[in-house]
PDB file of C-alpha atoms in Angstrom:
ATOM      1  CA  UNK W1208     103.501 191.913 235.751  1.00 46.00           C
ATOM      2  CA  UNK W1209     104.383 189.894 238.488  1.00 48.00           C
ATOM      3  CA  UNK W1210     107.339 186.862 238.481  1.00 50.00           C
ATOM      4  CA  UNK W1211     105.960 183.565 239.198  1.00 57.00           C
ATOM      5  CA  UNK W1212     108.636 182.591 241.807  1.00 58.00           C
ATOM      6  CA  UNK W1213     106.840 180.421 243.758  1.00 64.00           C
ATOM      7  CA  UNK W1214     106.650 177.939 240.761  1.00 76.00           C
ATOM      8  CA  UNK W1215     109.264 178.879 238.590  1.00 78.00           C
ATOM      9  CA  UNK W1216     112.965 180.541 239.206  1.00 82.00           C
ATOM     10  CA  UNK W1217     113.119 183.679 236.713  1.00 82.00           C
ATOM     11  CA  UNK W1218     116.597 185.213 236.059  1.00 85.00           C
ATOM     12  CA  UNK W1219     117.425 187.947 233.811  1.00 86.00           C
ATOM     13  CA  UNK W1220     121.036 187.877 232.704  1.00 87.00           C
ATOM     14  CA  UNK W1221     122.953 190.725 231.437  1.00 83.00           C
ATOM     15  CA  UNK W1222     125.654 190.429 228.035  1.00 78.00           C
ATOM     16  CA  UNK W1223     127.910 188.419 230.323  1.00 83.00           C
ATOM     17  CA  UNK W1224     125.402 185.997 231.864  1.00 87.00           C
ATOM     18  CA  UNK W1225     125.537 187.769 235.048  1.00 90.00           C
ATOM     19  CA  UNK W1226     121.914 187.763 236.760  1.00 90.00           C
ATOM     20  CA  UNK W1227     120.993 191.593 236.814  1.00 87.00           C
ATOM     21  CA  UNK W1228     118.131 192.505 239.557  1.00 83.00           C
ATOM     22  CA  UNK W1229     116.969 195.644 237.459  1.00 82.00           C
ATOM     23  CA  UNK W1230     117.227 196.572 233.787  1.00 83.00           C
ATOM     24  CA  UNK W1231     117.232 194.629 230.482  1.00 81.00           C
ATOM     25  CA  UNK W1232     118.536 191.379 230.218  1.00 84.00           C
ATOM     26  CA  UNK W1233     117.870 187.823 228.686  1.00 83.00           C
ATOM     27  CA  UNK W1234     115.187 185.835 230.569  1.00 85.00           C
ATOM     28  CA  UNK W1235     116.309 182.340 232.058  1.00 87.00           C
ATOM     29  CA  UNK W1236     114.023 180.431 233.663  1.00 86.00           C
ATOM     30  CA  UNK W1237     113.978 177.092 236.123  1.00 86.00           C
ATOM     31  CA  UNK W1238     110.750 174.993 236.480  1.00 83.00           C
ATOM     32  CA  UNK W1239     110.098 174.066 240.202  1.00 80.00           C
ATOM     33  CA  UNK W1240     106.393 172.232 239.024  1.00 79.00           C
ATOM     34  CA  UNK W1241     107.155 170.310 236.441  1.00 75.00           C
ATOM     35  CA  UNK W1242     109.200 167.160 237.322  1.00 76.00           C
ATOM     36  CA  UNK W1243     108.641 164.811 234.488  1.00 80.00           C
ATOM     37  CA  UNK W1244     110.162 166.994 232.475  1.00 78.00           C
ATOM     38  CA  UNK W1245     112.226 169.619 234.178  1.00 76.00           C
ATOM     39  CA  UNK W1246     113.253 172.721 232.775  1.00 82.00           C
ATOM     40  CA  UNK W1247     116.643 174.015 234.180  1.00 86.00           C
ATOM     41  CA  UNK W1248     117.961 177.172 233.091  1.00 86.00           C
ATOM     42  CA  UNK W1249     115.685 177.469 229.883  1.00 84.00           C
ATOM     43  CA  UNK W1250     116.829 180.351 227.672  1.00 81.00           C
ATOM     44  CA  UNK W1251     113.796 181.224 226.659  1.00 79.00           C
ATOM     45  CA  UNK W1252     115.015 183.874 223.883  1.00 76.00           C
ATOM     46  CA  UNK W1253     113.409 186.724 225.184  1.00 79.00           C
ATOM     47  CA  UNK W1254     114.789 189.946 226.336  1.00 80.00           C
ATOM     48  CA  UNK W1255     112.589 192.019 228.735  1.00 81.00           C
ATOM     49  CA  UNK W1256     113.404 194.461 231.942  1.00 82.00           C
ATOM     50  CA  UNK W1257     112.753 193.990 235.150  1.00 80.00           C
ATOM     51  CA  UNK W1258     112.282 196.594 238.200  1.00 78.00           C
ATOM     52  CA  UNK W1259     114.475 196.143 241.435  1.00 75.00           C
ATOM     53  CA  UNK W1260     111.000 197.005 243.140  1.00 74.00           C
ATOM     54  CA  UNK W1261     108.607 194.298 244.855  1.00 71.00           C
ATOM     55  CA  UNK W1262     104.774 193.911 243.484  1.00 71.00           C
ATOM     56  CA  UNK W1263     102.620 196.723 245.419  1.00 75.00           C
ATOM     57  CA  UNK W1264     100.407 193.693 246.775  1.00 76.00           C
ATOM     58  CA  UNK W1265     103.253 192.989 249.255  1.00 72.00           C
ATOM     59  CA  UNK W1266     104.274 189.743 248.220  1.00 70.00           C
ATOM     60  CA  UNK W1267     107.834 190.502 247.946  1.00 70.00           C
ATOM     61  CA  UNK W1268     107.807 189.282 244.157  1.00 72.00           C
ATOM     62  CA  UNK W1269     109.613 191.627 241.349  1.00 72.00           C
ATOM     63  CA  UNK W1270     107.800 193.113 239.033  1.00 76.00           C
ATOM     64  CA  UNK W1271     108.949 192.762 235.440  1.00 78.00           C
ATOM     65  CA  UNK W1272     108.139 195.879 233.510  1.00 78.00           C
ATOM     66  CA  UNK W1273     107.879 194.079 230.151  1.00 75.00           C
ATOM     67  CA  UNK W1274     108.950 191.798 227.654  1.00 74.00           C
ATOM     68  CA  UNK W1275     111.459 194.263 225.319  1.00 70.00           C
ATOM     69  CA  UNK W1276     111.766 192.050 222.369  1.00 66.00           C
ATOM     70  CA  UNK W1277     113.568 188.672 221.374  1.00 67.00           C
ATOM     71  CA  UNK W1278     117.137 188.356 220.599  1.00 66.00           C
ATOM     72  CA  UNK W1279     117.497 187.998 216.813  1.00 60.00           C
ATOM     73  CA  UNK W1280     115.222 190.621 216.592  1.00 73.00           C
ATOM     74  CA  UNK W1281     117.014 193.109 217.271  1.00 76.00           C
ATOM     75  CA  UNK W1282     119.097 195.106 214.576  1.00 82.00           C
ATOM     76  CA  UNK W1283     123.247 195.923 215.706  1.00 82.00           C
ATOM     77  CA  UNK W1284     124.167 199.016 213.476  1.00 83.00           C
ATOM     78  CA  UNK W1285     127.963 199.874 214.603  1.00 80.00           C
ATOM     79  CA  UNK W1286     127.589 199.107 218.308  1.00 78.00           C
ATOM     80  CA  UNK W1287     123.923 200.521 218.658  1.00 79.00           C
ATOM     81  CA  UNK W1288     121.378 198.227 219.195  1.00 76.00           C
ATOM     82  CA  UNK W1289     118.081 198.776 217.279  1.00 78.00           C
ATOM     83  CA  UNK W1290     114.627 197.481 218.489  1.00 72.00           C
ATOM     84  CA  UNK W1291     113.007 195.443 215.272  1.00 75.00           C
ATOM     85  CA  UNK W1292     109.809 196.249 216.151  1.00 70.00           C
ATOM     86  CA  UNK W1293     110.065 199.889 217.325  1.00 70.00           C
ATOM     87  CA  UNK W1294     112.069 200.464 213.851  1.00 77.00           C
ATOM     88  CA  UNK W1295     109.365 198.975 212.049  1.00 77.00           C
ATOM     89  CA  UNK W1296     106.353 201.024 213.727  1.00 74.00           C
ATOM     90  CA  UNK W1297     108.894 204.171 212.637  1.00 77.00           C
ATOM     91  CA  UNK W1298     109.672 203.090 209.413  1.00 82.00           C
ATOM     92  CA  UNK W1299     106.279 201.890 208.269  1.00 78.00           C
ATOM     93  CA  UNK W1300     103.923 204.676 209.879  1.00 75.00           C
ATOM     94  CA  UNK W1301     101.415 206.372 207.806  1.00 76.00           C
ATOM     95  CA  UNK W1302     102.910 204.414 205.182  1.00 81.00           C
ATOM     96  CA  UNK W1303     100.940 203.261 202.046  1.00 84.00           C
ATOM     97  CA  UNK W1304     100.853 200.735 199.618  1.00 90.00           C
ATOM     98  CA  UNK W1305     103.075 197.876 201.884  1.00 92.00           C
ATOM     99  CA  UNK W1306     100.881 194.731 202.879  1.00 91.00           C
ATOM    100  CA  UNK W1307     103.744 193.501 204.897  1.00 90.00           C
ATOM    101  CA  UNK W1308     107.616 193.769 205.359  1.00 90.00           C
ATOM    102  CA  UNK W1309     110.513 191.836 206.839  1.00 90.00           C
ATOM    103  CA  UNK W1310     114.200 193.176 207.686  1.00 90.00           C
ATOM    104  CA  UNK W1311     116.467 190.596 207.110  1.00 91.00           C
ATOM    105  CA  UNK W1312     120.041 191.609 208.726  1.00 90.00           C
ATOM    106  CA  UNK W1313     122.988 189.278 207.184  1.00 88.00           C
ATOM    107  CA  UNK W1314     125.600 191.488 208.161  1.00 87.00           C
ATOM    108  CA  UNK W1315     126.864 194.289 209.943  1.00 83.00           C
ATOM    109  CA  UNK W1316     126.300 196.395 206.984  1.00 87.00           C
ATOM    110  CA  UNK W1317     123.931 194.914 205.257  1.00 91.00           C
ATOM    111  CA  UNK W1318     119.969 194.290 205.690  1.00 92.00           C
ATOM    112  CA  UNK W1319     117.331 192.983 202.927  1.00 94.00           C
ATOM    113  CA  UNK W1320     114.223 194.310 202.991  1.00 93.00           C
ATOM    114  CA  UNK W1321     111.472 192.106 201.575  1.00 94.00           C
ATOM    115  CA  UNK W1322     108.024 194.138 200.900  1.00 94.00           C
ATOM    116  CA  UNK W1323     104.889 192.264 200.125  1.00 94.00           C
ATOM    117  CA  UNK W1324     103.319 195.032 198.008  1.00 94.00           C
ATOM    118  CA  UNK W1325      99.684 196.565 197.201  1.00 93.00           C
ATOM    119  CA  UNK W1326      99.017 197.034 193.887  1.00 93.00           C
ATOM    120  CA  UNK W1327      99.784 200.586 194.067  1.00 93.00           C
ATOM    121  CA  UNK W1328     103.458 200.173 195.107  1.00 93.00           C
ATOM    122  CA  UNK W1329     105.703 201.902 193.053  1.00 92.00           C
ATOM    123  CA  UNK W1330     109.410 203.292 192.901  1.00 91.00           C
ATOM    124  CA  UNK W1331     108.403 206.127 194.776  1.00 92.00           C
ATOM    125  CA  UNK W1332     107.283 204.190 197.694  1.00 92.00           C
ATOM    126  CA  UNK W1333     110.182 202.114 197.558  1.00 93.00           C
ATOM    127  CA  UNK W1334     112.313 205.418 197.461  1.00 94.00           C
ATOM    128  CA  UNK W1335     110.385 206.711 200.380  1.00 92.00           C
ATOM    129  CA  UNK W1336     110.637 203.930 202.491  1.00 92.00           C
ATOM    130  CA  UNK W1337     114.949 203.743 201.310  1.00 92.00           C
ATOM    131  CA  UNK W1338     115.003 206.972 202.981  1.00 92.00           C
ATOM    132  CA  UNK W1339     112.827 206.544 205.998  1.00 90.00           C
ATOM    133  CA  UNK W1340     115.237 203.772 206.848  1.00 90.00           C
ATOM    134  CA  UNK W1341     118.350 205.448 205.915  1.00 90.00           C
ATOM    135  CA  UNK W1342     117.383 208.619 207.905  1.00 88.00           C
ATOM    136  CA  UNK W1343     117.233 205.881 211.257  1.00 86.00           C
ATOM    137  CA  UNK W1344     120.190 203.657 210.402  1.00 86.00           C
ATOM    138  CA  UNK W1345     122.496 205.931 208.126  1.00 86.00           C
ATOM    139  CA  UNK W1346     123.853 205.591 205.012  1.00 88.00           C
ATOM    140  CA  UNK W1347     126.636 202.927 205.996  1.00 87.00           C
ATOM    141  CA  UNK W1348     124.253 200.176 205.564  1.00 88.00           C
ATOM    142  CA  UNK W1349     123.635 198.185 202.360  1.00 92.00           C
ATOM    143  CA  UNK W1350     119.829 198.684 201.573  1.00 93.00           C
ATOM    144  CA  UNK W1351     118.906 195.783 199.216  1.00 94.00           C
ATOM    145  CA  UNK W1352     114.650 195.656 197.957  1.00 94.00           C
ATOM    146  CA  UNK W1353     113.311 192.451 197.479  1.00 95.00           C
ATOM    147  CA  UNK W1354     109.146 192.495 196.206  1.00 96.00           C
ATOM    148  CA  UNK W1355     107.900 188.666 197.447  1.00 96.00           C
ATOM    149  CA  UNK W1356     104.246 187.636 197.285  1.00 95.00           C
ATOM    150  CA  UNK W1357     104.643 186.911 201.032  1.00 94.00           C
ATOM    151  CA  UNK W1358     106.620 187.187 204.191  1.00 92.00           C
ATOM    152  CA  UNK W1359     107.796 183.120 204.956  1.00 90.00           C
ATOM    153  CA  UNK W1360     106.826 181.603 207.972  1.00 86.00           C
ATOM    154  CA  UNK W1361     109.770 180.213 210.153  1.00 81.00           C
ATOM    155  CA  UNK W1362     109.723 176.489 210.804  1.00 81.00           C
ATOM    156  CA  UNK W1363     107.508 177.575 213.979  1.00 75.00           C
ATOM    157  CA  UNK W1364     105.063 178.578 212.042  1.00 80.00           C
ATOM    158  CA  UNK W1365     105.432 182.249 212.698  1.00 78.00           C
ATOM    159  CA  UNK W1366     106.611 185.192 210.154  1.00 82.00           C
ATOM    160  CA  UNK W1367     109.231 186.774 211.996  1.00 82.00           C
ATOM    161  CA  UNK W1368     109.324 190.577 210.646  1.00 84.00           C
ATOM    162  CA  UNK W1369     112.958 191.253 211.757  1.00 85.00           C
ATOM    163  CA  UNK W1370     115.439 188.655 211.177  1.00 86.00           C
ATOM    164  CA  UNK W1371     119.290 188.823 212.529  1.00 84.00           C
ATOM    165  CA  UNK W1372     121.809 186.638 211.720  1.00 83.00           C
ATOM    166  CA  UNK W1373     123.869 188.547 214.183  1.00 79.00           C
ATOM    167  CA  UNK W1374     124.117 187.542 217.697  1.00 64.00           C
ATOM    168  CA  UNK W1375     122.632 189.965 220.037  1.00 50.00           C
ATOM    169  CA  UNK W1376     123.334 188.620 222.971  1.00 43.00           C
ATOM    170  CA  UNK W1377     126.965 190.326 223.218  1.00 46.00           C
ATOM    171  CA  UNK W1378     125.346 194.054 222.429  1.00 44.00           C
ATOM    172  CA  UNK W1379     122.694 194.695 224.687  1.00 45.00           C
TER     173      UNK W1379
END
């Protein structure tokens, strides 16, 4: 995908708000369009890598690979850092009887799961899915189960599947 940098600065920081020219960083962007309301350094929230390599149409604009996720959703276990949604995909492939599910992190051992069940949940699917996520986290974190009717929307009006009270920002 190409940068817009004719209209808009793009930066992608690294942990220490240094701008990085490849890898994964934090994406900050500058409006150059919009001067009634003028964006100037926007953290946007979103974490996505970028190759030190211009667009093949010549342009001379980078090419950002991707968007990687958004901090907060993102999972620290010791000092890895854990992709929400590519934990999810593992955790909840070829998995039955879950409508929907949200990892809460509160802690840096602790993360509630909240499962939205089917009516054929049972103990052994919660079981199976205690040990899916143990196997990729370990057995130092603090599983808690909670069964809701449904995953909350956040004030956006979204339902965030991976929650972090943890700043990421320092770990990546």
């Amino acid at each position: 995908n190409q940068q817009t940098e004719e209209i808009s600065v793009i930066e992608l920081l690294d942990e220490s708000g240094n701008q990085i020219e490849s890898g994964v960083g934090r994406i900050v962007e500058t409006s150059l369009n919009n001067f009634s309301m003028p964006f100037i350094r926007y953290d946007t929230g979103d974490i996505a890598e970028v190759e030190n390599k211009s667009c093949r149409c010549g342009n001379g604009i980078r090419v950002l690979k991707g968007i990687v996720g958004r901090e907060g959703d993102y999972l620290i276990i010791g000092n890895r850092k854990v992709s929400g949604a590519m934990f999810l995909n593992q955790v909840l492939k070829k998995m039955e009887n879950i409508i929907e599910m949200q990892v809460h992190q509160t802690n840096d051992s602790k993360i509630v799961i909240r499962v939205v069940p089917s009516e054929s949940f049972s103990s052994t699917t919660e079981e199976k899915l205690r040990n899916r996520i143990t196997e990729r986290l370990g057995s130092q974190i603090e599983l808690t189960f909670e069964i809701v009717k449904e995953i909350e929307k956040s004030p956006s009006g979204k339902k965030r599947y991976v929650v972090s009270e943890l700043k990421t920002r320092d770990k990546y």
